[in-house]
Coordinates of C-alpha atoms in Angstrom, one line a residue:
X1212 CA 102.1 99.2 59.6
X1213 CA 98.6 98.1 59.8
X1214 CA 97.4 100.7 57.2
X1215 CA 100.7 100.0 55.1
X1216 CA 99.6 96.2 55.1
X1217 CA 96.5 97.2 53.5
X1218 CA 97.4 99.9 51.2
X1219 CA 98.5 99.4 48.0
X1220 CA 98.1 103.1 46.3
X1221 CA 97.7 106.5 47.4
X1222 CA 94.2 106.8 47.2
X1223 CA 93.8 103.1 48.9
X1224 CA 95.7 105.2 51.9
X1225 CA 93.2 107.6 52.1
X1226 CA 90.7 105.0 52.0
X1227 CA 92.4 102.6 55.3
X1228 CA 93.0 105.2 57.6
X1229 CA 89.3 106.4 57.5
X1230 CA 88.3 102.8 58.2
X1231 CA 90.7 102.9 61.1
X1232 CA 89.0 106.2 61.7
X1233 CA 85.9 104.9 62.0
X1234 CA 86.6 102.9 64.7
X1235 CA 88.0 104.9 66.7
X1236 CA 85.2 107.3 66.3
X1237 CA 82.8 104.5 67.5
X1238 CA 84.9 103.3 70.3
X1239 CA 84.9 107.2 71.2
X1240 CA 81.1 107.2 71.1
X1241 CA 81.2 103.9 73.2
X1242 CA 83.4 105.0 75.7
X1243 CA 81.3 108.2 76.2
X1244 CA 78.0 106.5 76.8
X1245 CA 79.8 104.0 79.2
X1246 CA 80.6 107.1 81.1
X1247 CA 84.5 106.5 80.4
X1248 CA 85.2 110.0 79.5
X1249 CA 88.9 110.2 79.5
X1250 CA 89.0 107.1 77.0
X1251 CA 86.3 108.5 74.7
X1252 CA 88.3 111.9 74.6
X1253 CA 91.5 110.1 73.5
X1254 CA 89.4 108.0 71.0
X1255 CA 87.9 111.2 69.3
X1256 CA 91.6 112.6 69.1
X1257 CA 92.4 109.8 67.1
X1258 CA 89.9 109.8 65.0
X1259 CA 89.6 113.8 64.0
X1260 CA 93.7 112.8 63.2
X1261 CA 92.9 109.9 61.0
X1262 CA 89.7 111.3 59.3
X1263 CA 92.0 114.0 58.4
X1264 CA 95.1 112.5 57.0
X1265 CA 93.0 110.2 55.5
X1266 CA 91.0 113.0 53.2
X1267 CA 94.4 114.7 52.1
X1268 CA 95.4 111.4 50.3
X1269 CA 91.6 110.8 48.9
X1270 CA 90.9 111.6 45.1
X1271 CA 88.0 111.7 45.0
X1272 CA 85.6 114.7 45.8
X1273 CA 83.0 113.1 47.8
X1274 CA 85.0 110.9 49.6
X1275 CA 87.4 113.8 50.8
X1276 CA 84.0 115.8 52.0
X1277 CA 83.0 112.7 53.6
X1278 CA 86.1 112.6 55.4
X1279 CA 86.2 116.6 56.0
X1280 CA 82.7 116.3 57.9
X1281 CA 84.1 113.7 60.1
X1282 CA 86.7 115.5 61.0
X1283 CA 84.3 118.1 62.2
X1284 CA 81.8 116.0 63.5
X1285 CA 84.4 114.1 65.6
X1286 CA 86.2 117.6 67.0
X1287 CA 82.5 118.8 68.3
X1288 CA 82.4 115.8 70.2
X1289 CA 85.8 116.1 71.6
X1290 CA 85.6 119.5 72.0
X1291 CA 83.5 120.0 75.8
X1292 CA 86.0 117.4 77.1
X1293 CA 89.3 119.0 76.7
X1294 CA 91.0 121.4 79.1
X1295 CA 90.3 124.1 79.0
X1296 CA 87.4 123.5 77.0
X1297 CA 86.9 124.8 73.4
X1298 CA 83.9 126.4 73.2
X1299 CA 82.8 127.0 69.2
X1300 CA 81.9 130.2 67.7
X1301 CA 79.9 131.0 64.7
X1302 CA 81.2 134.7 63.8
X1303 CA 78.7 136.7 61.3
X1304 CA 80.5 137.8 58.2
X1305 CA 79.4 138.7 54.5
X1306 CA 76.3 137.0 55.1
X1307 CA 77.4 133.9 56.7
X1308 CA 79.9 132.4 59.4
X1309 CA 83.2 131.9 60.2
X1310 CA 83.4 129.0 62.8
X1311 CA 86.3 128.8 65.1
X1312 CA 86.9 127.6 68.4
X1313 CA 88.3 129.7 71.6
X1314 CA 89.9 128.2 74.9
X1315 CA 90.0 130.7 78.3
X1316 CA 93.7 130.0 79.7
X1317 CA 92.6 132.3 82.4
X1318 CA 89.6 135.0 82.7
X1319 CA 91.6 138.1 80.7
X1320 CA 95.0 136.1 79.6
X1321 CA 95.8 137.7 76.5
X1322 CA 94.5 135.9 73.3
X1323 CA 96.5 134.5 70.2
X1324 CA 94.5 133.8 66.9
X1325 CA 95.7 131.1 64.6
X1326 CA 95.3 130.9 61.1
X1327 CA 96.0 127.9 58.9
X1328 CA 97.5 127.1 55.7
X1329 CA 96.0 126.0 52.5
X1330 CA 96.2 122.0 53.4
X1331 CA 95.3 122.8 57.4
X1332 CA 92.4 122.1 59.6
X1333 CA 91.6 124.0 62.9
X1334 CA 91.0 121.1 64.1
X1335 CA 94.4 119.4 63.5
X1336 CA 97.3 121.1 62.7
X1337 CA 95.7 124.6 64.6
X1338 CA 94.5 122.5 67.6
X1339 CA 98.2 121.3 68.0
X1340 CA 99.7 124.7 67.7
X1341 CA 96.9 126.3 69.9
X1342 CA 98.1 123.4 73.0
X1343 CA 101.8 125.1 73.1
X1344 CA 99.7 128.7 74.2
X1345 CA 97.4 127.3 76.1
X1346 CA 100.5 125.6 78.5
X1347 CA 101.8 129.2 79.0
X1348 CA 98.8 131.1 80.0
X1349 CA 97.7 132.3 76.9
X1350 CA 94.0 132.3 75.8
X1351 CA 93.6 130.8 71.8
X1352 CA 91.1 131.0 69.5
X1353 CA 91.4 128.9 66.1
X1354 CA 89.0 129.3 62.9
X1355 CA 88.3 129.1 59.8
X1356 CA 88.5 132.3 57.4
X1357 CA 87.6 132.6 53.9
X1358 CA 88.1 129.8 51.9
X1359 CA 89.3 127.5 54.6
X1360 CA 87.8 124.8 56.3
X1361 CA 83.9 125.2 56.8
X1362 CA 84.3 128.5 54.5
X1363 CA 84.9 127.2 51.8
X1364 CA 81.8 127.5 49.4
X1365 CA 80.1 130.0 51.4
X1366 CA 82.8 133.0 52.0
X1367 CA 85.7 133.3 49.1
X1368 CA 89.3 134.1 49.8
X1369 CA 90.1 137.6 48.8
X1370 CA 93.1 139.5 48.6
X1371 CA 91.9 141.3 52.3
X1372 CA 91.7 138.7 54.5
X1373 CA 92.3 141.0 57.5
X1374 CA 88.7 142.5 56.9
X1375 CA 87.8 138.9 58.9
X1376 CA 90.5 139.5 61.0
X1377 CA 89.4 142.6 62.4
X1378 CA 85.9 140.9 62.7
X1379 CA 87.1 137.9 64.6
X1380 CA 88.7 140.7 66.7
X1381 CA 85.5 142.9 67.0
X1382 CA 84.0 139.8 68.4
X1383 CA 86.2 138.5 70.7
X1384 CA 86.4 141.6 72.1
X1385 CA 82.6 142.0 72.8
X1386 CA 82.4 138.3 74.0
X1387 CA 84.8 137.5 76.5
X1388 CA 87.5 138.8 78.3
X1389 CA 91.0 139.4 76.7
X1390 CA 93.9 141.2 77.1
X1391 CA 95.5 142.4 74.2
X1392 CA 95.9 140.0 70.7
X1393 CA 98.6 138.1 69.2
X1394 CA 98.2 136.3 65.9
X1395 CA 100.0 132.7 64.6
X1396 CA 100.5 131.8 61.5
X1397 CA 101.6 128.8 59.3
X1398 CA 102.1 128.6 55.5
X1399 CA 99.7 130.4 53.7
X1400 CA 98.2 131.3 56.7
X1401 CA 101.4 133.2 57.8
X1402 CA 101.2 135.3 55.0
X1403 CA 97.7 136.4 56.2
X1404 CA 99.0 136.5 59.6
X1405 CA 101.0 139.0 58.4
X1406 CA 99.2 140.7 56.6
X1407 CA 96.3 141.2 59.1
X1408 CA 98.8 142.4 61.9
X1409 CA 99.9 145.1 59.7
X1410 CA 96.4 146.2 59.2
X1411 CA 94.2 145.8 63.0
X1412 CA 96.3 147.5 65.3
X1413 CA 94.8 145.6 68.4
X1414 CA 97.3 143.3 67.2
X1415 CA 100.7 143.2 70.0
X1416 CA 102.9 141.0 68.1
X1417 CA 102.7 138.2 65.4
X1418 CA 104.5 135.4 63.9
X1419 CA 104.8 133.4 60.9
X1420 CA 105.7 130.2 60.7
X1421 CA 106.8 129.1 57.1
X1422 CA 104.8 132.6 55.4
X1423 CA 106.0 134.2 52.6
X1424 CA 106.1 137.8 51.0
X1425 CA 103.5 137.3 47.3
X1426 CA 102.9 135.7 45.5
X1427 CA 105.4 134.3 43.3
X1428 CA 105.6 130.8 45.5
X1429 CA 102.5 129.8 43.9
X1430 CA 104.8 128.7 41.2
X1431 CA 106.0 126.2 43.4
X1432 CA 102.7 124.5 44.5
X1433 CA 102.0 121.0 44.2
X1434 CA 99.0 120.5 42.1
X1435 CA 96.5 119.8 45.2
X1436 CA 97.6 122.8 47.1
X1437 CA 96.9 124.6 44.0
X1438 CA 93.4 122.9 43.5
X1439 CA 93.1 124.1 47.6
X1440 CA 93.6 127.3 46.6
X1441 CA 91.4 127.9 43.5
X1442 CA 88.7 126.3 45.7
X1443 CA 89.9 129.0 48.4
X1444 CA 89.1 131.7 45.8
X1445 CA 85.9 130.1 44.6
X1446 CA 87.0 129.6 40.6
X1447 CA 86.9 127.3 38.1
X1448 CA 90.1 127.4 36.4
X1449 CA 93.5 128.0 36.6
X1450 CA 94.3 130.7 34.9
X1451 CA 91.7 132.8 37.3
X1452 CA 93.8 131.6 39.8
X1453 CA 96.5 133.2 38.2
X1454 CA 94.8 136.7 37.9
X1455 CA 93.7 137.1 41.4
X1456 CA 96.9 135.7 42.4
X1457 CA 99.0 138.7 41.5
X1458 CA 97.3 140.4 44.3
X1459 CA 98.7 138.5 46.9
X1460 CA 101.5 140.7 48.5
X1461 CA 102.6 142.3 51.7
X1462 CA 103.8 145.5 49.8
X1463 CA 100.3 147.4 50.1
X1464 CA 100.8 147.4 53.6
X1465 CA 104.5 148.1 53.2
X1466 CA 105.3 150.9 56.8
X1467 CA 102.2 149.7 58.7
X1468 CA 103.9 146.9 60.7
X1469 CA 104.9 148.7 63.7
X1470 CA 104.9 145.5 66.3
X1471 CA 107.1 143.0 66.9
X1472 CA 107.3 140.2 63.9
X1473 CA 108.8 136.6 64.5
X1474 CA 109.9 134.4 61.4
X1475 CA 110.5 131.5 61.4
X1476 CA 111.5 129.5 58.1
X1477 CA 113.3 126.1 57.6
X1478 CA 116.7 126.7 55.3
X1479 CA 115.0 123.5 53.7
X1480 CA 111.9 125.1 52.9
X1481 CA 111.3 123.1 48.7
X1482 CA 108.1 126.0 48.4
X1483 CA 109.2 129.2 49.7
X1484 CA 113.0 130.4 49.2
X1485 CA 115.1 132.7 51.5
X1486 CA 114.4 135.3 49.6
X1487 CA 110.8 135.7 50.3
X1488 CA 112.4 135.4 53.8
X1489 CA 114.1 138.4 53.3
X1490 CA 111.5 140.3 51.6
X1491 CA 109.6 139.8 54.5
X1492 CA 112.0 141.2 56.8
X1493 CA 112.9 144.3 54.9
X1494 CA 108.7 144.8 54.5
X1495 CA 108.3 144.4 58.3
X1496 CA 110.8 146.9 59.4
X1497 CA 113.4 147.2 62.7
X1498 CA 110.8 145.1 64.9
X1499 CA 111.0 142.1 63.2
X1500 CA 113.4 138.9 64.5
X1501 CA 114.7 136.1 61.9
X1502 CA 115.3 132.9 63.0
X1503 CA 116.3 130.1 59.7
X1504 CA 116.5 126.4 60.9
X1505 CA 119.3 124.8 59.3
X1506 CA 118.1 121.7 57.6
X1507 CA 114.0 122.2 58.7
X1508 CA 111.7 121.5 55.5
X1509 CA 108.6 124.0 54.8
X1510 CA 106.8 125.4 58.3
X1511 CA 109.9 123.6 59.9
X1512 CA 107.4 120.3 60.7
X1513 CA 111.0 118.1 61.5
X1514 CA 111.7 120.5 63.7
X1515 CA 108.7 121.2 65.7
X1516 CA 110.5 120.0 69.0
X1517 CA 112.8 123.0 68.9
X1518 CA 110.9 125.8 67.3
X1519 CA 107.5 125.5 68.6
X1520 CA 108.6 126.1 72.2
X1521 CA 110.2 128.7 71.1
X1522 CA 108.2 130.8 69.0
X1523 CA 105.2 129.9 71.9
X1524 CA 107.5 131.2 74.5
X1525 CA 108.1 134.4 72.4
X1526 CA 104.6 135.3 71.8
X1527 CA 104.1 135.0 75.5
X1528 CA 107.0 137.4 76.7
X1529 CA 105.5 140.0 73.6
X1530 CA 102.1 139.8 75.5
X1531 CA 103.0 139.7 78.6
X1532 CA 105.5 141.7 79.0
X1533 CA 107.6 138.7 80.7
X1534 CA 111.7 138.4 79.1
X1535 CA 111.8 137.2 76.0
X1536 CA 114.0 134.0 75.1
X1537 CA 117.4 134.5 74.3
X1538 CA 118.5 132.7 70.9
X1539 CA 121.9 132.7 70.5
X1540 CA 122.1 129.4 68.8
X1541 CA 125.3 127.7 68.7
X1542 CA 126.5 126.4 65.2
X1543 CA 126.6 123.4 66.4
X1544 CA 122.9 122.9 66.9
X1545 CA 122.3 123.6 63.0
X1546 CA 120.2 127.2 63.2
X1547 CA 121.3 130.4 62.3
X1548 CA 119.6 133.3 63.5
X1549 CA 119.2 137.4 63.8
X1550 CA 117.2 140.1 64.5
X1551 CA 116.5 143.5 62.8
X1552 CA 117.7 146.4 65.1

């Protein structure tokens, strides 16, 4: 309401939350050097939220950037004071570095590694997913790949993002103590998710939340998602876009996905119909579980209350061996489920 009072366009959005942004960031820093941790932890939390809601309605170039840094800036400060802590990474690849985040669950838990969408930020939306694995034991590292996040500029998407994968992996594995991997997905990201699973077989299980199966969704992109991905790929116009889009597909890796696969897709989805769904499924093989959430929009975000504990309990039970849930969803409840034999 206070922003809505304010905010008479889009971009005039954009422009009131990062004022409200801003003082929460400075009531964060005051809090800290009164010595009031706990308050300066929850201001920061607001602000890396604002900052970022506030660039995705922003027009303008600079301003979004503006925003972007804070988002960052705010998350480093925040970042020593959550439990478990995140401790940041800076991960060598092509000539520069992929920066990501990991949390120790427990000395050897098994790890998950998230990895965002077009419009996400691994310090929002991925910090959010990485909580529900964290509460179940599970270790979590979120970053940025090529073209996403900090990337972006200094390492291009490509149609082989699991070549970072299997970095981050190489890494992780050198650096601290893990047992075994998972990988998260959401949007674009579960695509990659995907794709990367089938490639690195450190890789126990996976799941994709709202992925698709190539690249014919782009056709459905609104144009700022579209702008995020040409500035993901590191080109100038469109119809490059285009080109390097048609190389975005599971098929290549069609018989390689040998480990258990959880979708999960809203029935809603406006961006990626069911029949990507079941592209995927077919490309994935007999290890691979469905579940479609009756009236859920794309990645299923009005219906995180039910699927994320879910999908987080899952991904525990693959990697540790513990029973897996039991969905047997009553029609009742609106969902619709099944799984590959």
């Amino acid at each position: 309401l206070r922003v809505a009072a304010v905010a008479s366009d889009w971009s005039a959005w954009g422009s009131a939350l990062a004022a409200m942004a801003e003082n929460y960031s400075r009531a964060g820093d005051e809090a800290r050097a009164e010595g009031r941790t706990a308050s300066a932890a929850e201001q920061w939390r607001r602000a890396v939220d604002y900052f970022h809601f506030a660039q995705v309605k922003l027009t303008d170039e600079a301003e979004k950037s503006a925003c972007q840094a804070r988002v960052r800036l705010n998350y480093e400060k925040l970042a020593g004071l959550l439990s478990p802590r995140a401790v940041p990474l800076l991960i060598p690849f092509k000539g520069a570095f992929m920066r990501g985040y990991f949390r120790m669950a427990e000395a050897g838990a098994p790890c998950v590694v998230l990895i965002g969408g077009l419009d996400s930020a691994k310090e929002v939306e991925l910090h959010y997913f990485a909580e529900g694995f964290l509460k179940r034991g599970l270790s979590v590292f979120y970053f940025d790949g090529p073209g996403q996040g900090e990337s972006v500029g200094q390492l291009n998407l490509d149609a082989h993002f699991e070549e970072a994968v299997t970095v981050v992996l190489d890494f992780l594995s050198d650096h601290v103590k893990v047992d075994g991997f998972g990988l998260f997905g959401v949007s674009f990201g579960g695509y990659l998710a995907c794709r990367s699973a089938a490639a690195e077989p450190r890789v126990k299980a996976c799941v994709s939340l709202g992925g698709f199966f190539d690249s014919r969704i782009l056709q459905r992109l609104p144009l700022p998602a579209f702008a995020n991905l040409r500035r993901a790929f590191g080109l100038n116009e469109n119809e490059e876009v285009e080109r390097m889009a048609s190389q975005i597909t599971l098929e290549p890796l069609r018989g390689r996905m040998d480990r258990p696969l959880f979708i999960i897709h809203g029935r809603d989805d406006h961006l990626v119909d069911e029949a990507q769904v079941e592209a995927m499924s077919a490309w994935a093989g007999g290890l691979n579980e469905v579940w479609m959430m009756e009236g859920a929009e794309h990645v299923c975000t009005n219906r995180f209350g039910e699927c994320l504990p879910v999908l987080c309990d899952w991904m525990r039970a693959q990697l540790t061996m513990a029973v897996a849930p039991q969905l047997i969803p009553s029609e009742s409840e609106g969902l619709s489920w099944h799984a590959n034999s």
